[in-house]
Amino acid sequence: MGKGMHCRKCGNAAVINMRQHRLALCEAHFVEWMRANTQRFIEKYRMFGPEDRVLVAVSGGKDSLALWDILLALGYRADGLYLGLGIDGSIGYSDESHQRAERFARDFWPDATLHVLDIKGTYGEAIPEVNRRTHRGRGKPCSVCGLIKRHEMNRIAYELGYNVLATGHNLDDEVAVLWSNTLHWQIGYLARQAPVLPADRPGFARKVKPLCRFYEREMAAYALVRGIDYIYDECPFAKGATNLYYKELLNQLEKDQPGAKLDFYLSFLRAKEQGAFTESPDTADLHPCERCGQPTSAPGLCAFCRLWVEQVVENDDPNVVIVEQHDA
Ligand code: AMP
Ligand code: FES
Ligand code: ZN
Ligand code: ZN
């Protein structure tokens, strides 16, 4: 990192050189720069103010722990939420990430609150088990996992009275999704991909991504400089995901054209501002789920609630799926 380079602000040895910004900074000035820019993005996209109650979804990874650290350092009212997904793999992924989140809270911000929700403890089954029972996602549990995480983050924010829900998505994450949405011209997804999403319904939390303009490399450097111990490994199910393949492609592009990712993302946001993608009208059909009250377009129960009341039973005829009802 920035060997032989000097901080632009003070002339001391630089710890990072950000080619796309033509900016090298020392430890102290880099931390200051990251926090000041986060504050700038929060204001620019009207994410939240000092009076808002922010729930930060922390996974134990560098992005979300760094986000929580930055928000607390900026003086926001920010608590954490860790969701125990029950994913083991060879590294005990969920246990390891839970430990990192707990340790961070204890060592860095002992006065902050970390809420922990264990999916298995609450619903009786961990993510891989739900996936196996419902046969959704055919093998990999990622789509079931995403569904459960979104629902539970919304629910906890609502029940505990947080009006803002913040996730640690960084620029590399956003650009990989944007790339995928653009490749397939998913107009509906493109219309909804944004640094801020308004609350689905009154009482629900606004969703914000304060790190959406920071490169993954900048997030890793921030965590390193701050001494945050985070889980390096991806979820064991992420291996081979298309998303990771797109990230590699985009890294190649960035290497040849520093700033290409940021430019792609910012041009997209500008195009949206100019009305390039308008919200698709089908969102008007949303109504509250009969069981949990969260907005859904499905009749009766939302996709999350259906996961728990439907029992898909194996049978010999591949064309018949027997669905049993039972109380969750
Ligand atoms: P991912 O979907 O793993 O790329 O994570 C995106 C964001 O979702 C993270 O930056 C976190 O803010 C949040 N997140 C992911 N996993 C968890 C978890 N187990 N508990 C709480 N938040 C999570
Ligand atoms: Fe959910 Fe990997 S399947 S984090
Ligand atoms: Zn400096
Ligand atoms: Zn529901």
Short mmCIF file of C-alpha atoms and ligand atoms in Angstrom, two decimals:
data_model
loop_
_atom_site.label_atom_id
_atom_site.label_comp_id
_atom_site.label_asym_id
_atom_site.label_seq_id
_atom_site.Cartn_x
_atom_site.Cartn_y
_atom_site.Cartn_z
CA MET A 1 0.00 0.00 0.00
CA GLY A 2 1.33 3.40 -1.03
CA LYS A 3 4.99 2.47 -0.64
CA GLY A 4 7.14 5.57 -0.48
CA MET A 5 4.04 7.71 -0.83
CA HIS A 6 3.28 10.58 1.48
CA CYS A 7 0.04 11.79 2.96
CA ARG A 8 -1.30 14.73 0.99
CA LYS A 9 -2.45 16.43 4.17
CA CYS A 10 0.53 16.09 6.51
CA GLY A 11 3.43 14.57 4.54
CA ASN A 12 3.79 11.54 6.84
CA ALA A 13 4.03 8.04 5.37
CA ALA A 14 0.83 7.11 3.54
CA VAL A 15 -1.02 3.87 4.32
CA ILE A 16 -3.23 3.99 1.25
CA ASN A 17 -3.05 5.40 -2.23
CA MET A 18 -6.45 5.79 -3.89
CA ARG A 19 -5.63 6.02 -7.57
CA GLN A 20 -9.16 6.86 -8.59
CA HIS A 21 -9.09 9.91 -6.31
CA ARG A 22 -5.35 10.63 -6.87
CA LEU A 23 -5.11 10.74 -3.12
CA ALA A 24 -2.64 9.18 -0.67
CA LEU A 25 -3.25 9.48 3.07
CA CYS A 26 -1.65 8.51 6.38
CA GLU A 27 -3.56 6.46 8.98
CA ALA A 28 -5.06 9.36 10.87
CA HIS A 29 -6.03 11.36 7.81
CA PHE A 30 -7.47 8.31 6.07
CA VAL A 31 -9.75 7.57 9.03
CA GLU A 32 -10.78 11.22 9.10
CA TRP A 33 -11.41 11.19 5.32
CA MET A 34 -13.58 8.05 5.49
CA ARG A 35 -15.72 9.51 8.26
CA ALA A 36 -16.07 12.92 6.63
CA ASN A 37 -17.08 11.32 3.33
CA THR A 38 -19.60 9.04 5.01
CA GLN A 39 -21.12 12.14 6.60
CA ARG A 40 -21.19 13.80 3.18
CA PHE A 41 -22.98 10.82 1.58
CA ILE A 42 -25.48 10.63 4.46
CA GLU A 43 -26.37 14.27 3.86
CA LYS A 44 -26.25 14.17 0.07
CA TYR A 45 -28.68 11.25 -0.19
CA ARG A 46 -30.73 12.42 2.82
CA MET A 47 -30.25 9.14 4.65
CA PHE A 48 -30.85 10.22 8.26
CA GLY A 49 -30.10 12.87 10.84
CA PRO A 50 -28.85 12.97 14.45
CA GLU A 51 -32.40 12.48 15.78
CA ASP A 52 -33.03 9.24 13.87
CA ARG A 53 -32.62 5.80 15.45
CA VAL A 54 -30.43 3.71 13.17
CA LEU A 55 -30.20 -0.07 13.25
CA VAL A 56 -26.98 -1.29 11.60
CA ALA A 57 -27.15 -4.84 10.27
CA VAL A 58 -23.76 -6.28 11.22
CA SER A 59 -22.58 -9.55 9.71
CA GLY A 60 -19.16 -9.71 11.40
CA GLY A 61 -17.54 -8.72 8.10
CA LYS A 62 -15.40 -5.64 7.55
CA ASP A 63 -17.99 -3.46 5.83
CA SER A 64 -20.79 -3.60 8.36
CA LEU A 65 -18.48 -3.42 11.40
CA ALA A 66 -16.67 -0.45 9.86
CA LEU A 67 -20.03 1.16 9.11
CA TRP A 68 -21.16 0.81 12.70
CA ASP A 69 -17.81 2.20 13.90
CA ILE A 70 -18.05 5.21 11.56
CA LEU A 71 -21.65 6.03 12.50
CA LEU A 72 -20.86 5.88 16.22
CA ALA A 73 -17.72 7.97 15.74
CA LEU A 74 -19.84 10.54 13.87
CA GLY A 75 -22.14 10.66 16.90
CA TYR A 76 -25.23 8.97 15.44
CA ARG A 77 -27.67 6.93 17.52
CA ALA A 78 -26.71 3.57 16.01
CA ASP A 79 -27.25 0.09 17.44
CA GLY A 80 -26.27 -3.21 15.83
CA LEU A 81 -28.25 -6.27 14.79
CA TYR A 82 -26.60 -9.62 14.21
CA LEU A 83 -28.66 -12.42 12.67
CA GLY A 84 -27.48 -15.94 13.51
CA LEU A 85 -28.12 -17.88 10.33
CA GLY A 86 -26.77 -21.26 11.45
CA ILE A 87 -24.33 -21.68 8.58
CA ASP A 88 -21.33 -23.85 9.50
CA GLY A 89 -19.13 -24.88 6.61
CA SER A 90 -15.57 -25.94 7.46
CA ILE A 91 -14.89 -22.68 9.28
CA GLY A 92 -17.98 -22.49 11.51
CA TYR A 93 -18.98 -19.40 9.55
CA SER A 94 -21.90 -18.20 11.66
CA ASP A 95 -20.24 -18.81 15.05
CA GLU A 96 -17.08 -17.06 13.93
CA SER A 97 -18.93 -14.06 12.54
CA HIS A 98 -21.11 -13.81 15.65
CA GLN A 99 -18.00 -13.74 17.84
CA ARG A 100 -16.44 -10.96 15.77
CA ALA A 101 -19.56 -8.82 16.07
CA GLU A 102 -19.76 -9.34 19.85
CA ARG A 103 -16.07 -8.68 20.35
CA PHE A 104 -16.19 -5.50 18.28
CA ALA A 105 -19.09 -4.12 20.30
CA ARG A 106 -17.44 -5.01 23.61
CA ASP A 107 -13.95 -3.72 22.78
CA PHE A 108 -14.73 -0.64 20.69
CA TRP A 109 -18.11 0.69 21.80
CA PRO A 110 -19.07 -0.89 25.13
CA ASP A 111 -22.01 1.50 25.52
CA ALA A 112 -23.61 0.56 22.20
CA THR A 113 -26.28 -2.15 21.99
CA LEU A 114 -25.87 -5.23 19.82
CA HIS A 115 -29.13 -7.10 19.29
CA VAL A 116 -28.70 -10.75 18.39
CA LEU A 117 -31.38 -12.87 16.79
CA ASP A 118 -30.78 -16.54 16.23
CA ILE A 119 -32.96 -17.85 13.42
CA LYS A 120 -32.93 -21.44 14.66
CA GLY A 121 -33.61 -20.38 18.23
CA THR A 122 -36.56 -18.30 17.07
CA TYR A 123 -38.09 -20.44 14.36
CA GLY A 124 -36.71 -23.91 15.09
CA GLU A 125 -34.64 -24.25 11.95
CA ALA A 126 -31.37 -22.77 10.68
CA ILE A 127 -31.14 -21.43 7.11
CA PRO A 128 -29.79 -24.62 5.47
CA GLU A 129 -32.59 -26.63 7.15
CA VAL A 130 -35.32 -24.30 5.93
CA ASN A 131 -33.85 -24.54 2.48
CA ARG A 132 -33.79 -28.33 2.55
CA ARG A 133 -37.37 -28.58 3.78
CA THR A 134 -38.86 -26.11 1.35
CA HIS A 135 -36.69 -27.07 -1.62
CA ARG A 136 -36.45 -23.44 -2.55
CA GLY A 137 -33.19 -22.44 -4.16
CA ARG A 138 -32.53 -26.06 -5.27
CA GLY A 139 -29.33 -26.73 -3.34
CA LYS A 140 -27.87 -23.38 -2.37
CA PRO A 141 -29.76 -21.59 0.40
CA CYS A 142 -28.80 -18.07 -0.74
CA SER A 143 -32.25 -17.00 -1.93
CA VAL A 144 -34.01 -18.36 1.18
CA CYS A 145 -31.30 -16.71 3.26
CA GLY A 146 -31.76 -13.34 1.56
CA LEU A 147 -35.51 -13.55 2.03
CA ILE A 148 -35.21 -14.38 5.74
CA LYS A 149 -32.56 -11.71 6.39
CA ARG A 150 -34.63 -8.96 4.71
CA HIS A 151 -37.79 -9.95 6.58
CA GLU A 152 -36.12 -10.21 9.97
CA MET A 153 -34.20 -6.95 9.62
CA ASN A 154 -37.47 -5.19 8.80
CA ARG A 155 -39.31 -6.89 11.63
CA ILE A 156 -36.72 -6.16 14.31
CA ALA A 157 -36.34 -2.55 13.20
CA TYR A 158 -40.12 -2.14 13.37
CA GLU A 159 -40.58 -3.92 16.71
CA LEU A 160 -37.73 -2.10 18.42
CA GLY A 161 -38.68 1.30 17.02
CA TYR A 162 -35.76 2.02 14.69
CA ASN A 163 -36.76 4.19 11.75
CA VAL A 164 -33.59 3.60 9.70
CA LEU A 165 -32.00 0.30 8.71
CA ALA A 166 -28.39 0.52 7.49
CA THR A 167 -26.46 -2.19 5.66
CA GLY A 168 -22.77 -2.37 4.79
CA HIS A 169 -23.05 -2.70 1.00
CA ASN A 170 -19.95 -1.10 -0.53
CA LEU A 171 -19.30 0.20 -4.05
CA ASP A 172 -18.03 -3.17 -5.30
CA ASP A 173 -21.25 -4.84 -4.08
CA GLU A 174 -23.46 -2.20 -5.65
CA VAL A 175 -21.58 -2.21 -8.94
CA ALA A 176 -21.73 -6.02 -9.22
CA VAL A 177 -25.50 -5.88 -8.74
CA LEU A 178 -25.81 -2.96 -11.14
CA TRP A 179 -23.79 -4.88 -13.72
CA SER A 180 -26.03 -7.91 -13.38
CA ASN A 181 -29.22 -5.83 -13.52
CA THR A 182 -27.95 -4.03 -16.59
CA LEU A 183 -26.85 -7.21 -18.38
CA HIS A 184 -30.41 -8.48 -18.08
CA TRP A 185 -32.08 -5.04 -18.28
CA GLN A 186 -34.01 -5.66 -15.10
CA ILE A 187 -35.84 -2.35 -15.20
CA GLY A 188 -37.77 -3.00 -11.98
CA TYR A 189 -34.59 -3.81 -10.03
CA LEU A 190 -32.76 -0.87 -11.58
CA ALA A 191 -35.57 1.44 -10.48
CA ARG A 192 -35.22 0.20 -6.90
CA GLN A 193 -31.41 0.09 -6.65
CA ALA A 194 -30.50 3.20 -4.70
CA PRO A 195 -28.47 4.49 -1.73
CA VAL A 196 -31.78 5.14 0.07
CA LEU A 197 -35.09 3.30 -0.16
CA PRO A 198 -38.08 4.93 1.48
CA ALA A 199 -39.97 2.88 4.11
CA ASP A 200 -42.26 0.26 2.55
CA ARG A 201 -45.12 1.42 4.72
CA PRO A 202 -45.62 3.87 7.59
CA GLY A 203 -43.92 2.47 10.69
CA PHE A 204 -41.31 0.56 8.71
CA ALA A 205 -37.69 1.61 8.46
CA ARG A 206 -36.07 3.49 5.62
CA LYS A 207 -33.20 1.45 4.12
CA VAL A 208 -29.84 3.09 3.64
CA LYS A 209 -26.40 2.12 2.33
CA PRO A 210 -23.98 4.78 3.58
CA LEU A 211 -20.91 2.95 2.20
CA CYS A 212 -22.20 2.65 -1.36
CA ARG A 213 -19.52 4.99 -2.73
CA PHE A 214 -16.52 3.39 -1.00
CA TYR A 215 -14.43 0.76 -2.74
CA GLU A 216 -14.11 -2.58 -0.97
CA ARG A 217 -10.39 -1.91 -0.73
CA GLU A 218 -11.05 1.30 1.19
CA MET A 219 -13.32 -0.57 3.61
CA ALA A 220 -10.65 -3.22 4.18
CA ALA A 221 -8.05 -0.51 4.81
CA TYR A 222 -10.35 1.27 7.26
CA ALA A 223 -10.97 -1.94 9.23
CA LEU A 224 -7.25 -2.69 9.26
CA VAL A 225 -6.19 0.77 10.38
CA ARG A 226 -8.82 0.77 13.14
CA GLY A 227 -7.73 -2.69 14.27
CA ILE A 228 -11.16 -4.22 13.75
CA ASP A 229 -11.01 -8.01 13.81
CA TYR A 230 -13.50 -9.21 11.20
CA ILE A 231 -14.32 -12.44 9.41
CA TYR A 232 -12.35 -12.60 6.15
CA ASP A 233 -14.14 -15.55 4.65
CA GLU A 234 -17.20 -15.25 2.48
CA CYS A 235 -20.19 -17.36 3.37
CA PRO A 236 -19.30 -20.93 2.29
CA PHE A 237 -22.33 -20.95 -0.02
CA ALA A 238 -21.11 -17.86 -1.90
CA LYS A 239 -18.40 -19.86 -3.68
CA GLY A 240 -18.96 -19.90 -7.41
CA ALA A 241 -21.71 -17.29 -7.22
CA THR A 242 -22.21 -15.24 -10.38
CA ASN A 243 -21.88 -12.16 -8.24
CA LEU A 244 -18.26 -13.03 -7.41
CA TYR A 245 -17.52 -13.68 -11.06
CA TYR A 246 -18.85 -10.22 -11.95
CA LYS A 247 -16.70 -8.73 -9.21
CA GLU A 248 -13.61 -10.27 -10.80
CA LEU A 249 -14.57 -8.94 -14.22
CA LEU A 250 -15.09 -5.49 -12.78
CA ASN A 251 -11.77 -5.63 -10.91
CA GLN A 252 -10.07 -6.28 -14.23
CA LEU A 253 -11.78 -3.22 -15.69
CA GLU A 254 -10.86 -1.11 -12.68
CA LYS A 255 -7.22 -2.17 -12.97
CA ASP A 256 -7.02 -0.83 -16.50
CA GLN A 257 -9.22 2.17 -15.87
CA PRO A 258 -8.95 3.41 -12.27
CA GLY A 259 -12.26 4.94 -11.26
CA ALA A 260 -14.34 2.94 -13.76
CA LYS A 261 -16.50 1.33 -11.07
CA LEU A 262 -17.23 4.58 -9.30
CA ASP A 263 -18.00 6.26 -12.61
CA PHE A 264 -20.37 3.44 -13.66
CA TYR A 265 -22.25 3.75 -10.38
CA LEU A 266 -22.39 7.54 -10.24
CA SER A 267 -23.48 7.80 -13.90
CA PHE A 268 -26.25 5.33 -13.10
CA LEU A 269 -27.43 7.45 -10.17
CA ARG A 270 -27.34 10.55 -12.39
CA ALA A 271 -29.33 8.80 -15.11
CA LYS A 272 -31.90 7.84 -12.51
CA GLU A 273 -32.14 11.38 -11.25
CA GLN A 274 -32.90 12.40 -14.82
CA GLY A 275 -35.78 9.94 -14.86
CA ALA A 276 -34.16 7.03 -16.73
CA PHE A 277 -35.86 4.34 -14.65
CA THR A 278 -39.21 5.06 -13.13
CA GLU A 279 -40.65 2.83 -10.43
CA SER A 280 -42.67 0.04 -11.99
CA PRO A 281 -46.42 0.42 -11.26
CA ASP A 282 -46.82 -3.12 -9.81
CA THR A 283 -45.57 -1.88 -6.41
CA ALA A 284 -49.03 -0.31 -6.02
CA ASP A 285 -50.43 -3.84 -5.47
CA LEU A 286 -48.65 -4.28 -2.14
CA HIS A 287 -50.81 -5.16 0.86
CA PRO A 288 -50.01 -6.31 4.40
CA CYS A 289 -49.31 -10.02 4.91
CA GLU A 290 -52.12 -11.69 6.89
CA ARG A 291 -49.68 -13.23 9.33
CA CYS A 292 -46.88 -10.70 9.91
CA GLY A 293 -48.18 -7.46 8.44
CA GLN A 294 -45.18 -6.80 6.21
CA PRO A 295 -46.01 -5.57 2.70
CA THR A 296 -46.34 -8.28 0.07
CA SER A 297 -47.67 -8.61 -3.47
CA ALA A 298 -48.65 -12.26 -2.89
CA PRO A 299 -52.26 -12.99 -1.92
CA GLY A 300 -52.59 -13.87 1.81
CA LEU A 301 -49.17 -14.67 3.20
CA CYS A 302 -45.82 -13.09 2.29
CA ALA A 303 -42.99 -15.29 1.00
CA PHE A 304 -41.34 -15.36 4.44
CA CYS A 305 -44.46 -16.59 6.24
CA ARG A 306 -45.10 -19.20 3.59
CA LEU A 307 -41.65 -20.65 4.38
CA TRP A 308 -42.85 -21.64 7.86
CA VAL A 309 -46.40 -22.82 7.25
CA GLU A 310 -45.75 -24.92 4.17
CA GLN A 311 -44.24 -28.33 4.53
CA VAL A 312 -43.03 -29.61 1.20
CA VAL A 313 -42.86 -33.38 1.46
CA GLU A 314 -40.78 -35.59 -0.79
CA ASN A 315 -42.83 -37.92 -2.98
CA ASP A 316 -42.27 -40.28 -5.86
CA ASP A 317 -44.05 -38.34 -8.56
CA PRO A 318 -41.84 -35.37 -9.49
CA ASN A 319 -44.87 -33.49 -10.83
CA VAL A 320 -46.74 -33.52 -7.54
CA VAL A 321 -45.74 -31.41 -4.59
CA ILE A 322 -47.68 -32.17 -1.42
CA VAL A 323 -48.13 -29.15 0.75
CA GLU A 324 -49.10 -29.70 4.38
CA GLN A 325 -50.19 -26.90 6.66
CA HIS A 326 -48.98 -26.73 10.23
CA ASP A 327 -48.71 -24.04 12.83
CA ALA A 328 -45.35 -22.33 12.94
P1 AMP B 1 -24.16 -9.79 2.11
O1 AMP B 1 -25.56 -10.04 1.65
O2 AMP B 1 -23.57 -10.92 2.88
O3 AMP B 1 -23.28 -9.22 1.06
O4 AMP B 1 -24.31 -8.64 3.19
C1 AMP B 1 -24.78 -7.37 2.88
C2 AMP B 1 -25.11 -6.63 4.16
O5 AMP B 1 -26.17 -7.30 4.83
C3 AMP B 1 -23.97 -6.59 5.17
O6 AMP B 1 -23.10 -5.51 4.93
C4 AMP B 1 -24.71 -6.44 6.46
O7 AMP B 1 -25.08 -5.09 6.66
C5 AMP B 1 -25.97 -7.25 6.23
N1 AMP B 1 -25.83 -8.64 6.75
C6 AMP B 1 -25.39 -9.73 6.08
N2 AMP B 1 -25.40 -10.83 6.87
C7 AMP B 1 -25.89 -10.43 8.07
C8 AMP B 1 -26.14 -11.08 9.33
N3 AMP B 1 -25.91 -12.39 9.50
N4 AMP B 1 -26.64 -10.34 10.34
C9 AMP B 1 -26.88 -9.02 10.19
N5 AMP B 1 -26.65 -8.36 9.05
C10 AMP B 1 -26.16 -9.04 7.99
FE1 FES B 2 -26.88 -16.51 3.43
FE2 FES B 2 -24.61 -17.29 2.49
S1 FES B 2 -26.49 -18.23 2.21
S2 FES B 2 -25.00 -15.66 3.84
ZN ZN B 3 -1.65 12.69 7.20
ZN ZN B 4 -45.67 -12.48 6.44
#
